[in-house]
Coordinates of C-alpha atoms in Angstrom, one line a residue:
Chain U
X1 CA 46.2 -27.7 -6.6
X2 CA 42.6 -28.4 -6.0
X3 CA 42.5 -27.0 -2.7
X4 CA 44.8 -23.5 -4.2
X5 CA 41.8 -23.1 -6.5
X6 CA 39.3 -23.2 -3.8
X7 CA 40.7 -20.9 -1.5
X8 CA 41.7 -18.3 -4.5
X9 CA 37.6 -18.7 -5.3
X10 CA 36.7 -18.1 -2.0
X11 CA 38.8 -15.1 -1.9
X12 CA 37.2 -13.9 -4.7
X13 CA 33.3 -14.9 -3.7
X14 CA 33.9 -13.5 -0.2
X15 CA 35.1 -9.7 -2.1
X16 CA 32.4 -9.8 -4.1
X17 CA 29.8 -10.3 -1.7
X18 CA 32.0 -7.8 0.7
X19 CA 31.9 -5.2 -1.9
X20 CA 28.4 -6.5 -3.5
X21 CA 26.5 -3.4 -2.4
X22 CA 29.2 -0.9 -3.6
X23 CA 28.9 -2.6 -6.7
X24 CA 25.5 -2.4 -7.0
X25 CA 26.2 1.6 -6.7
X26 CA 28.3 1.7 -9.5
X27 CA 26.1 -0.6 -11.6
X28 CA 23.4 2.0 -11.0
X29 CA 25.5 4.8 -11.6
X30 CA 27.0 3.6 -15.1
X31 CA 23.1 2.4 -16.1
X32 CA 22.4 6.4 -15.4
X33 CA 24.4 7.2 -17.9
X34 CA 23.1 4.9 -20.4
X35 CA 20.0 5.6 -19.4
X36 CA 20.0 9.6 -20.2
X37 CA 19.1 8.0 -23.9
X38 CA 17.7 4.9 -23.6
X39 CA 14.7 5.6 -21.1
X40 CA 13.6 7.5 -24.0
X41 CA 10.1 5.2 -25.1
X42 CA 10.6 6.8 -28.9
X43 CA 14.7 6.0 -29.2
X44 CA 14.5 3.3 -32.0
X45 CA 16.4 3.1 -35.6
X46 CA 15.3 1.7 -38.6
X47 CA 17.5 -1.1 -40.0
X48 CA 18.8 -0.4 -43.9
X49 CA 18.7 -4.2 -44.4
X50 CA 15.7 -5.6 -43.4
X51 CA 13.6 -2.5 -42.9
X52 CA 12.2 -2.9 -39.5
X53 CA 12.3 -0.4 -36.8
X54 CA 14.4 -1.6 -34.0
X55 CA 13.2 -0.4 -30.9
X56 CA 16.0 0.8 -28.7
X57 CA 14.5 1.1 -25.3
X58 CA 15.0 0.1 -22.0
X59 CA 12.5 0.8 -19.5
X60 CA 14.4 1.8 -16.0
X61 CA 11.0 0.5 -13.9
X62 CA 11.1 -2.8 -15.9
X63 CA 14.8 -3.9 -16.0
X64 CA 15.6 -2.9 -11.7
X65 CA 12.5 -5.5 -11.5
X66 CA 13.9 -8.1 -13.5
X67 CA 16.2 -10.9 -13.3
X68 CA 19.3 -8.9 -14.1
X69 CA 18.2 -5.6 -11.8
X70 CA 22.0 -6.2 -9.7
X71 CA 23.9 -6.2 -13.3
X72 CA 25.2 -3.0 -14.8
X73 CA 24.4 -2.4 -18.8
X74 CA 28.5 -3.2 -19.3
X75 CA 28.1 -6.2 -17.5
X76 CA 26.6 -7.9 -20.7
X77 CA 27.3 -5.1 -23.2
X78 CA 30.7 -4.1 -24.1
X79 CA 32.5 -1.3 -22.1
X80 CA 33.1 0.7 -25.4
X81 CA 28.9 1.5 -25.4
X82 CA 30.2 4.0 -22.7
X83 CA 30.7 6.3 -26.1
X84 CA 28.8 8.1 -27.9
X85 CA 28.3 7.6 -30.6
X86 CA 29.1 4.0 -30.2
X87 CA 31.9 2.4 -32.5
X88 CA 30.0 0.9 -35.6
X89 CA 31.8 -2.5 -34.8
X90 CA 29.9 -2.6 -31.8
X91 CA 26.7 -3.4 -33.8
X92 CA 27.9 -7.2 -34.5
X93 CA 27.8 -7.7 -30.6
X94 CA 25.9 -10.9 -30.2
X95 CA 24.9 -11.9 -27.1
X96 CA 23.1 -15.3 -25.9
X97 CA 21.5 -16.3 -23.2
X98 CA 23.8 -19.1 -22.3
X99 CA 27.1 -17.7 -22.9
X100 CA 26.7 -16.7 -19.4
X101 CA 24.5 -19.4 -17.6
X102 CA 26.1 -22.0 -18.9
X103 CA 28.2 -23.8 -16.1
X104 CA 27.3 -21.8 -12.8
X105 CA 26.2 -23.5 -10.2
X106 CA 24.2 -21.0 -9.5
X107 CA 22.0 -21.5 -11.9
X108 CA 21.7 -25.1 -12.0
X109 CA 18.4 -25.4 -10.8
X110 CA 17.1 -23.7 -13.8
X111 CA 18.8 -26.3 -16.6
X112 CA 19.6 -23.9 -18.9
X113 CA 21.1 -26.5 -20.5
X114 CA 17.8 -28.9 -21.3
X115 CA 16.5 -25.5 -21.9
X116 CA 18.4 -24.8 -24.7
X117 CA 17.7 -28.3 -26.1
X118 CA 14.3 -28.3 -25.7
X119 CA 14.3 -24.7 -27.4
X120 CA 15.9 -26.4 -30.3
X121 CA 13.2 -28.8 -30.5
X122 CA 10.4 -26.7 -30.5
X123 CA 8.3 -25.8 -33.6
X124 CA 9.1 -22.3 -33.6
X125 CA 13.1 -23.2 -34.0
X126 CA 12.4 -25.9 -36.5
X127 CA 9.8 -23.8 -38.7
X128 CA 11.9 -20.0 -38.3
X129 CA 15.7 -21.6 -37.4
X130 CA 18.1 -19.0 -36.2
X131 CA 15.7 -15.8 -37.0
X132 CA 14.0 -17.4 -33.6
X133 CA 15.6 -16.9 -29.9
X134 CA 15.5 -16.9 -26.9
X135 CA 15.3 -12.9 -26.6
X136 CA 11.7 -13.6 -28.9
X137 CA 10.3 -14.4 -25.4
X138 CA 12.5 -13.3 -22.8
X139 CA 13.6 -8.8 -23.1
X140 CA 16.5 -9.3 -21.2
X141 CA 16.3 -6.2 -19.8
X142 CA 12.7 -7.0 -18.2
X143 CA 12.1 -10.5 -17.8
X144 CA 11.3 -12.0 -14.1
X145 CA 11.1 -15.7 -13.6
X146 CA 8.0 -16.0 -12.4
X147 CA 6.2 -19.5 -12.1
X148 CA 9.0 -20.7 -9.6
X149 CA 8.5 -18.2 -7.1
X150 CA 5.9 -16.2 -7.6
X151 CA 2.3 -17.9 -5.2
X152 CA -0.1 -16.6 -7.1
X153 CA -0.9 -18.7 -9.7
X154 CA -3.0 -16.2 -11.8
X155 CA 0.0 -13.9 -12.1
X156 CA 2.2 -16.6 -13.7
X157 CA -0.8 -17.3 -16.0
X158 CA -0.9 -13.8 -17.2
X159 CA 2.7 -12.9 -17.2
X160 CA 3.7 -16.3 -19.0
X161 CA 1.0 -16.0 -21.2
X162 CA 1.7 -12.3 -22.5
X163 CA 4.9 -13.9 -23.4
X164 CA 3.1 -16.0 -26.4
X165 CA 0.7 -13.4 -27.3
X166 CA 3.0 -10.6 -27.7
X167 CA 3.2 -12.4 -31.1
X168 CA 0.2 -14.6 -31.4
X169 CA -2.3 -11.6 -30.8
X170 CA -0.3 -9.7 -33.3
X171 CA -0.8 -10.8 -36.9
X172 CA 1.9 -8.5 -38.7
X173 CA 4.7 -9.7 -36.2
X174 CA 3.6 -13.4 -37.1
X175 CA 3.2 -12.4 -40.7
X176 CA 7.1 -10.7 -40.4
X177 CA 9.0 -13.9 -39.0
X178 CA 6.4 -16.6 -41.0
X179 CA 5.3 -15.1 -43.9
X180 CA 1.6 -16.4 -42.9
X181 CA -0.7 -15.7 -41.2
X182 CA -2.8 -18.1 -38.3
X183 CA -6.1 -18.0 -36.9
X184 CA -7.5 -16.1 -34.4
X185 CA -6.3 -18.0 -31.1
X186 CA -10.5 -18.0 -30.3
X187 CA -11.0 -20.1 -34.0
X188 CA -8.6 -22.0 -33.4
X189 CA -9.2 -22.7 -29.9
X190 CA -13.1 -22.5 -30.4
X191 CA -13.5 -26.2 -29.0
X192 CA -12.6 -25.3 -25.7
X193 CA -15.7 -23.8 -23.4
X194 CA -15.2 -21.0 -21.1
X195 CA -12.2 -19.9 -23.2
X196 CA -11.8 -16.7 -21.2
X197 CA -11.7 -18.2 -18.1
X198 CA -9.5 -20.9 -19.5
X199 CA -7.0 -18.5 -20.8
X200 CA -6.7 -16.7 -17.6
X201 CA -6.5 -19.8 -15.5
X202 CA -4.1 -22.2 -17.5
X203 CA -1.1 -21.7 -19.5
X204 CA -0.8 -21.9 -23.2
X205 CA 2.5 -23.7 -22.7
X206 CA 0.5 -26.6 -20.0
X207 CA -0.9 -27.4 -23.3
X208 CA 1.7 -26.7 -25.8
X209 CA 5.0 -28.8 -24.7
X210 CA 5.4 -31.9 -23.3
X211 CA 5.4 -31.4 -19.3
X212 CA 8.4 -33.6 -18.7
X213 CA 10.5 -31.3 -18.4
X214 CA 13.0 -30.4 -15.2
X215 CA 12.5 -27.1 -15.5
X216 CA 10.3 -24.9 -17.3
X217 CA 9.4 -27.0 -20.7
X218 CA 10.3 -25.2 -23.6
X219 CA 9.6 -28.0 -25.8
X220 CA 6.8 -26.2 -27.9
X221 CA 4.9 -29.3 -30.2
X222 CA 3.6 -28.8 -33.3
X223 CA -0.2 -28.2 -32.8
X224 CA -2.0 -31.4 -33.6
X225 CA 0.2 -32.6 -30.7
X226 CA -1.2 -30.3 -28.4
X227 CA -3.2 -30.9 -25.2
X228 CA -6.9 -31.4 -26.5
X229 CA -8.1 -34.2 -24.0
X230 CA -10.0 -32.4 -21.4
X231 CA -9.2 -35.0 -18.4
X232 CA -5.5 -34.2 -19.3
X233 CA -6.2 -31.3 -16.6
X234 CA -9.5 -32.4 -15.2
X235 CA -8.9 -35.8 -13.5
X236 CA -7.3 -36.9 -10.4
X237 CA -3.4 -36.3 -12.0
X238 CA -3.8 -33.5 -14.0
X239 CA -0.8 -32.7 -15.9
X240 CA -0.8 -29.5 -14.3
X241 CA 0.8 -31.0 -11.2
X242 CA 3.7 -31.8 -13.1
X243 CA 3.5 -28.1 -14.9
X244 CA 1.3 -25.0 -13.9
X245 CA 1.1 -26.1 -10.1
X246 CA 5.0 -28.0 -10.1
X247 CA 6.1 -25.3 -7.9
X248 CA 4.1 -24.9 -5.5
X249 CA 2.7 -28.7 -5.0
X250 CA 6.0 -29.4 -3.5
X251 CA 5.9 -26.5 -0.9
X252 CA 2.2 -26.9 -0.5
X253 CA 3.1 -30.6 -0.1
X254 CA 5.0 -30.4 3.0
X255 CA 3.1 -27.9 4.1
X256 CA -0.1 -29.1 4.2
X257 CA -0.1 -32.7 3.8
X258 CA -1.7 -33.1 0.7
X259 CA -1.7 -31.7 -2.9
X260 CA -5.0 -30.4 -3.7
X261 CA -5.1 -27.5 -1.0
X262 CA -2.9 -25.7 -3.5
X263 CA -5.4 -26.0 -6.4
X264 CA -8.4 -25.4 -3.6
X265 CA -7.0 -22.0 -3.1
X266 CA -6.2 -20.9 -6.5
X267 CA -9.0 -22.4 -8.8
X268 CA -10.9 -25.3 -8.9
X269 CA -10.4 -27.4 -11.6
X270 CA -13.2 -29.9 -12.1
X271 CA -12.2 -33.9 -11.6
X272 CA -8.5 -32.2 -10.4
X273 CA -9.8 -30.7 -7.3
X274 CA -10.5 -33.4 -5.1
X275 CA -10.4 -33.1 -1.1
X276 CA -9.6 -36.9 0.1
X277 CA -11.5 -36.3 3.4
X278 CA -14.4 -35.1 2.1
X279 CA -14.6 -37.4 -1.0
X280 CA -14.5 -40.0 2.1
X281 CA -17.3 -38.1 4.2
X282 CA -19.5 -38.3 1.2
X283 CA -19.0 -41.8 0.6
X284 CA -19.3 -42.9 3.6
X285 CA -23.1 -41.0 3.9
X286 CA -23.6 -42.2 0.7
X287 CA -23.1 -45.7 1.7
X288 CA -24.7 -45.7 4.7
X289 CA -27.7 -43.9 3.1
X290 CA -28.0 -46.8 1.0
X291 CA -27.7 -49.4 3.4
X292 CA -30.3 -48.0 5.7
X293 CA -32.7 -48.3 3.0
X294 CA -31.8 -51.9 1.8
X295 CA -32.4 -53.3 5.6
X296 CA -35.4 -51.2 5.6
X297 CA -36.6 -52.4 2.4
X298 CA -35.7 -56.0 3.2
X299 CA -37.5 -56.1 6.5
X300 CA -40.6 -54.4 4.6
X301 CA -41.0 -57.4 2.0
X302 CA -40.7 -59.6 5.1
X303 CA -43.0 -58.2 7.1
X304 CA -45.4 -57.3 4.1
X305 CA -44.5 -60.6 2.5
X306 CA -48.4 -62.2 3.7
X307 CA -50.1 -59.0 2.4
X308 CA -48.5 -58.7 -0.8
X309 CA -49.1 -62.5 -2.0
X310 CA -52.4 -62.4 -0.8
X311 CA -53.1 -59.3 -3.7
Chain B
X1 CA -64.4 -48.0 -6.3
X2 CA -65.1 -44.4 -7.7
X3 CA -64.9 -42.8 -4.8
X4 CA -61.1 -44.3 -3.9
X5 CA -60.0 -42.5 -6.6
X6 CA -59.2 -39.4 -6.4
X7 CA -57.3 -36.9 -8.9
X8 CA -54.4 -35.4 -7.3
X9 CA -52.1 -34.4 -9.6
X10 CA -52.9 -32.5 -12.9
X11 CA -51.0 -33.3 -15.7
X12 CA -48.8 -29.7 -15.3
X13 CA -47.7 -31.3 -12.7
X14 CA -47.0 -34.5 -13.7
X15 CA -45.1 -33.0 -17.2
X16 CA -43.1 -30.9 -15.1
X17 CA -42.6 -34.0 -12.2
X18 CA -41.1 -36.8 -15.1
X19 CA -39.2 -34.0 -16.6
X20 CA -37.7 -32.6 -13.6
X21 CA -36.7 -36.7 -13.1
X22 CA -34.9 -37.5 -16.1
X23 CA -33.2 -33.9 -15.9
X24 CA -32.3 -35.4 -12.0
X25 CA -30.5 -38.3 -13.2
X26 CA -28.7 -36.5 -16.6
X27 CA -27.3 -34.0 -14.6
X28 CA -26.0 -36.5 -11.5
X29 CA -24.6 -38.6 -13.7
X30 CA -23.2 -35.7 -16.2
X31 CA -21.8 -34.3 -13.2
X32 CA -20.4 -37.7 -11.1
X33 CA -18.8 -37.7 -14.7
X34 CA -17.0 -34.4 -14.5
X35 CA -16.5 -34.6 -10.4
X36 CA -15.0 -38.0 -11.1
X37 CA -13.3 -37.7 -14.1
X38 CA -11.3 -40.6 -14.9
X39 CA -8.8 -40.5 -18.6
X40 CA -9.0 -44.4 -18.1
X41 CA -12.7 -45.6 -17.7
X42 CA -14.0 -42.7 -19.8
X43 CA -18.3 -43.8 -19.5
X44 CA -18.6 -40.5 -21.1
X45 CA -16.4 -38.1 -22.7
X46 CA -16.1 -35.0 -20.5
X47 CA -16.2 -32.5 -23.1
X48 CA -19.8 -34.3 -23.8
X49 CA -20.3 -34.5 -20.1
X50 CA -20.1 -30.7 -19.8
X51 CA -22.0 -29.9 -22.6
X52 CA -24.8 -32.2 -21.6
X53 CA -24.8 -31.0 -18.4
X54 CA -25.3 -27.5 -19.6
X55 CA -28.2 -28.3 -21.5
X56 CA -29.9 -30.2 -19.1
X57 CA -29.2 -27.6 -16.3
X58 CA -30.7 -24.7 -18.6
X59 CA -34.0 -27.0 -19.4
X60 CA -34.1 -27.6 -15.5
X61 CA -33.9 -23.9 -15.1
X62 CA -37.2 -23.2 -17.4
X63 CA -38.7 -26.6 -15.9
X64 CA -38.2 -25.1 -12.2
X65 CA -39.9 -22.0 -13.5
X66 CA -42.8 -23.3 -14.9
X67 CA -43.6 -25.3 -11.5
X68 CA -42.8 -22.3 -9.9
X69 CA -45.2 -19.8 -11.9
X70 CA -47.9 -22.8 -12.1
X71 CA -47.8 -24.1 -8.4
X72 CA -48.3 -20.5 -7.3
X73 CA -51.4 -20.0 -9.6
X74 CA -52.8 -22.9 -9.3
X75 CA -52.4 -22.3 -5.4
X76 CA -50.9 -25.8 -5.2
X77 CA -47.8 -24.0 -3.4
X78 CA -49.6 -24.3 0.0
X79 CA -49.5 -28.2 0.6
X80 CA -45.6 -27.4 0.4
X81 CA -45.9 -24.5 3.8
X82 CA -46.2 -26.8 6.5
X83 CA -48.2 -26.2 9.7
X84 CA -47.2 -25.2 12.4
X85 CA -49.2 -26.4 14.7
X86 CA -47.7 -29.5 16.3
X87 CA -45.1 -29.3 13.7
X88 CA -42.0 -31.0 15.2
X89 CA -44.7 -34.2 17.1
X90 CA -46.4 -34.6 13.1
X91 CA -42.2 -35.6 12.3
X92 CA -41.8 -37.4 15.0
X93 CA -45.1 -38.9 14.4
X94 CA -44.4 -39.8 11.0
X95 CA -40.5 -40.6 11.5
X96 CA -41.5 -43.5 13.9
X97 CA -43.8 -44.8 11.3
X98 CA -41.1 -44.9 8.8
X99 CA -38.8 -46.3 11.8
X100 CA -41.5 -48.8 13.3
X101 CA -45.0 -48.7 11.8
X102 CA -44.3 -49.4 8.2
X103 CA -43.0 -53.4 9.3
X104 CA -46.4 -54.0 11.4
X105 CA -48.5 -53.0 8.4
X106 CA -49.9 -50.4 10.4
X107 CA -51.9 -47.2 8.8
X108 CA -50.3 -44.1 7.5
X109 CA -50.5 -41.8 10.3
X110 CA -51.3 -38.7 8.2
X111 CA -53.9 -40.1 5.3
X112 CA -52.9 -38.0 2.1
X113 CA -55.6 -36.2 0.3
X114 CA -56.4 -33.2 -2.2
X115 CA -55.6 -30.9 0.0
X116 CA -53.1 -32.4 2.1
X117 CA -50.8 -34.8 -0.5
X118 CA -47.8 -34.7 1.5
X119 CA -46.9 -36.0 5.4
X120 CA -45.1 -33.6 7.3
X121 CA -41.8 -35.4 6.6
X122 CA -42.9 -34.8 3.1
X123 CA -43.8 -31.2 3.4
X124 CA -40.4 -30.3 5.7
X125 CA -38.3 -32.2 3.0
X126 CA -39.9 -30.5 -0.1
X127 CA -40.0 -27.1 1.1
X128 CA -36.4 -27.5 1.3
X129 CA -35.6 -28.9 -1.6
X130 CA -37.8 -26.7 -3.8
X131 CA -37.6 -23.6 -2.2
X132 CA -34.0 -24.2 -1.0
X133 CA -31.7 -26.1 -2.6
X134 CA -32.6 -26.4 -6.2
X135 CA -33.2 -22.4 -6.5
X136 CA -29.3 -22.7 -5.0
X137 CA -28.5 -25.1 -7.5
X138 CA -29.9 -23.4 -10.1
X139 CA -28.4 -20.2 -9.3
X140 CA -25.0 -21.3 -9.1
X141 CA -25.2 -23.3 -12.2
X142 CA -26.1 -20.4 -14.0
X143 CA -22.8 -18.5 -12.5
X144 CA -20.5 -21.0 -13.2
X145 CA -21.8 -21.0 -16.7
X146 CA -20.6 -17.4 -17.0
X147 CA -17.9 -17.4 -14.2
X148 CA -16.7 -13.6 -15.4
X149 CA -19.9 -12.6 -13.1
X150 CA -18.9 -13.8 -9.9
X151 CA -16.7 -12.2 -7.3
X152 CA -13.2 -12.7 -8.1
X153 CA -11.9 -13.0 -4.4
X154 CA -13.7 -14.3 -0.9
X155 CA -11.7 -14.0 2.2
X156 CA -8.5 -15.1 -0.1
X157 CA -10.4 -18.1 -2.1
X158 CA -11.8 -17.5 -5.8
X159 CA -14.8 -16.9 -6.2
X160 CA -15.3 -19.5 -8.3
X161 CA -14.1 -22.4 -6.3
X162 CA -16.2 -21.2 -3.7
X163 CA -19.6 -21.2 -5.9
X164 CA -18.0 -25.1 -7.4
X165 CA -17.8 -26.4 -4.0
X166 CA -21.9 -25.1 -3.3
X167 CA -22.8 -26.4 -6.3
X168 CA -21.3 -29.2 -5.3
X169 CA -22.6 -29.8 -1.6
X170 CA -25.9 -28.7 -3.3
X171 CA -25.4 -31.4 -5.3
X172 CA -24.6 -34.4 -3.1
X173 CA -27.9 -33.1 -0.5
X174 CA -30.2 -33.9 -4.2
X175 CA -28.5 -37.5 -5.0
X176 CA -29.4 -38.4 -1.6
X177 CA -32.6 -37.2 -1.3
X178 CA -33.6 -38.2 -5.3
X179 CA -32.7 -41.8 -3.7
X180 CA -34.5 -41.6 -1.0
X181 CA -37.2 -40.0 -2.5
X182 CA -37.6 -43.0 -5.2
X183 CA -37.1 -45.3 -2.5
X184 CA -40.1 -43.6 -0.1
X185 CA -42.2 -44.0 -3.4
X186 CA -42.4 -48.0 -3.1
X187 CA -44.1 -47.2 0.4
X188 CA -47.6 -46.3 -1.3
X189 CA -50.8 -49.1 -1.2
X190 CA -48.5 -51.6 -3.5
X191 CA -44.9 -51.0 -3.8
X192 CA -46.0 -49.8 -7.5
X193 CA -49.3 -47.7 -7.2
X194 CA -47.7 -44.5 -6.1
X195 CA -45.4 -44.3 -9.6
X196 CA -48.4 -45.1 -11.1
X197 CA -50.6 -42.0 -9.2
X198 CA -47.8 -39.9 -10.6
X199 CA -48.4 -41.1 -14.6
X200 CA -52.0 -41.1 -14.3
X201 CA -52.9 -38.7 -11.8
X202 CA -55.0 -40.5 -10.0
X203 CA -54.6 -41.6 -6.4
X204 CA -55.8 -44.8 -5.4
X205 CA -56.8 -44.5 -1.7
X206 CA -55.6 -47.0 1.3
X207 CA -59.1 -48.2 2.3
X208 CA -62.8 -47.6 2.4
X209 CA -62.6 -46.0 5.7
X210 CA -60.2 -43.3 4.1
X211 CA -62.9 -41.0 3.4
X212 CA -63.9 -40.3 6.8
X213 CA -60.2 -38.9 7.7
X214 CA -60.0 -37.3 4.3
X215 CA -63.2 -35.3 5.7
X216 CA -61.8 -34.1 8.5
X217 CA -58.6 -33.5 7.4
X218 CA -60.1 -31.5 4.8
X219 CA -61.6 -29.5 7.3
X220 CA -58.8 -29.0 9.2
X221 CA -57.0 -27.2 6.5
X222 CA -60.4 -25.3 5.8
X223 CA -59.9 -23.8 9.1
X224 CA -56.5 -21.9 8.0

């Protein structure tokens, strides 16, 4: 039975990677179609019930560089979108994240599934509930993993952190989902020098949720559980091994034979960027420095010893 | 007795000198601190450490100028331009003291007076680290205090790493030579009287017969 299953899923793999380019075609062709309206920047509606203007945009450049650029619109959407106007029923559509990545192997090394449990620990599920998703920081029709593949480091930094501040620079959509408002990120982040080199260099999610995470942590703490302590990240095992550099300290690892060469190239985080050969070179100088000078102090008094009493 | 003494170093000098010191050891240890920053064995917080360090490297930067505006007025700049002549046999000369002379009590080879307060190992070292090193120091301390100034990219490496790792280097050449600096400064008449020259300004010379070589060294610089 086992084995009937494999060979019927093999059938099925080896057509659709046969046919995997054709597809590709069509997926483009149908998104053409939906396209011919939704390229349009301004195509947004307002909802009756809760008053906001729901934007209704998809931008073309965007979603053929993101994760889903090989899907086709009806591969998540349903088929009947194909009409205009679409059925009203259509509206109740909900789609989730996980309903597809749930079980493929495919996309096991990501752990969706901690994911999701880490996401319904976070601050922002407990404080907001179900008014908070997973589509509040991921546009499904542009996101890109980044931090796992991409080797510049200061391009995950920007493009992860633009992911937070699409809200947390923008006081009306924080005031919309918490009915408050919250400091300024630079008031409330005032006790960290160099803030605009920090904020380009460093994560606000290396500091926000707890880095044991397989993946991507998206365990978000509540604030006073934050990352304050400055040798979190500036001593010998910076936490940012284990988050901001995880990635690439493995490759870098076997590459080069020792961790630091990745954080040499990138930035150079004081106490974290440590060569071991040339911590080594300078002790050793340092001792012998020292040395020299005690046997050449030593001999001194001895030599001198006559002189000296005799002052 | 009068005439053993002699004033060498005036007390701009000698402010700027002791200041220059304790701002030496706050920033090596401030730094160490940062460099070797350890969440266990905390001596000093690093959020202190960086903040101290800051301060002292901005009062080391108005220190530096003030000996830099002063010892150019006051013309005190030239004991630091060595001379050429017989430059590298005046080392030499004065290495194998260090190396050999020193343990059989003999004479300085290069007597020290008004106009000529450093040896040549002196002079060579100073030049250096005045003229050199610390302006690098100070430089680069000043970048990395606003690091949106420097270059973003050098042959692939940031910027700023590569100004962090001068710094650094800069800062490993000054430990060493701020020890052996202190530890030359036992070598004086007593292992005491030069620290002492440096408080009061007065220099105690070696013996009575110092004053003939501080004559003709003293013409010898008249000369240039």
């Amino acid at each position: 039975m086992k084995k009937i299953i494999f060979a019927f899923t093999s059938v099925i793999l080896l057509s659709l990677h046969l046919f995997a380019n054709t597809k590709i075609v069509d997926a483009k062709e149908i998104n053409q179609n939906c396209f011919r309206c939704h390229s349009m920047a301004t195509l947004s509606y307002k909802d009756e019930s809760t008053g906001i203007i729901k934007n209704l945009a998809v931008i073309p450049d965007e979603f053929y560089k993101s994760n889903h650029k090989n899907l086709s619109c009806i591969d998540c959407h349903s088929k009947d979108f194909q009409k205009f106007p679409h059925a009203a029923n259509l509206k109740k559509e909900n789609l989730y994240c996980l309903d597809c990545h749930k079980n493929e192997e495919k996309f096991k090394k990501f752990h969706f599934q901690t994911i999701e449990e880490e996401f319904k620990q976070s601050i922002h599920y407990k404080k907001m509930g179900d008014k908070f998703t997973c589509f509040d920081c991921h546009d499904p029709h542009s996101f890109k993993i980044n931090a796992r593949v991409n080797r510049e480091i200061k391009e995950t930094v920007l493009y992860d952190n633009q992911i937070c501040l699409k809200c947390h620079d923008n006081t009306s959509t924080i005031k919309n989902l918490s009915g408050q408002l919250l400091p300024a990120l630079n008031v409330s982040h005032s006790w960290l020098p160099h803030i605009d080199l920090h904020w380009k260099s460093v994560r606000c999610i290396d500091c926000h949720t707890s880095p044991n995470a397989p993946g991507v942590s998206h365990l978000i703490l509540p604030k006073d559980q934050a990352v304050k302590n400055c040798v979190e990240c500036h001593s010998k095992n910076s936490i940012l091994l284990q988050s901001l550099y995880k990635f690439q300290t493995k490759q870098e690892r076997d590459r080069e034979g020792f961790i630091n060469a990745v954080i040499l190239n990138n930035s150079y985080v004081i106490g974290a960027t440590r060569n071991y050969y040339l911590n080594l070179l300078s002790f050793i100088i340092f001792g012998i420095v020292l040395a020299a000078l005690s046997i050449h102090g030593i001999l001194r008094w001895k030599s001198h010893k006559g002189t000296l009493d005799g002052k | 007795m009068e005439s053993n003494k002699e004033y060498f170093y005036p007390l701009w000098l000698r402010i700027w000198h002791w200041l220059n010191a304790l701002l030496f050891l706050l920033l090596i240890f401030t730094g160490v601190n940062m460099q070797y920053a350890n969440p266990k064995s905390p001596i000093i917080e690093f959020h202190t450490a960086v903040t101290l360090h800051n301060v002292s490297g901005i009062t080391l930067t108005l220190n530096y100028l003030f000996f830099f505006i002063l010892n150019f007025v006051s013309g005190n700049f030239k004991q630091y331009i060595p001379k050429f002549k017989n430059f590298i046999s005046n080392l030499v000369l004065q290495a194998k003291y260090y190396l050999n002379g020193i343990f059989k009590n003999e004479d300085h080879p290069f007597e020290t007076s008004k106009d000529q307060k450093f040896n040549p190992l002196q002079q060579f070292t100073y030049l250096q680290i005045m003229y050199a090193v610390l302006p690098i120091m100070v430089i680069s301390g000043w970048a990395l205090l606003f690091p949106e100034v420097l270059i973003k990219q050098i042959f692939g490496i940031s910027g700023l790493t590569l100004t962090d790792i001068v710094h650094t280097i800069g800062a490993f050449f000054l430990s060493i030579f701020m020890i052996g600096h202190i530890y030359l400064a036992t070598t004086g008449n007593t292992v005491l009287s030069n620290f002492k020259a440096m408080v009061t300004g007065w220099h105690l010379s070696h013996e009575e017969e110092a004053e003939s070589q501080i004559f003709s060294t003293e013409e010898v610089s008249n000369e240039n």
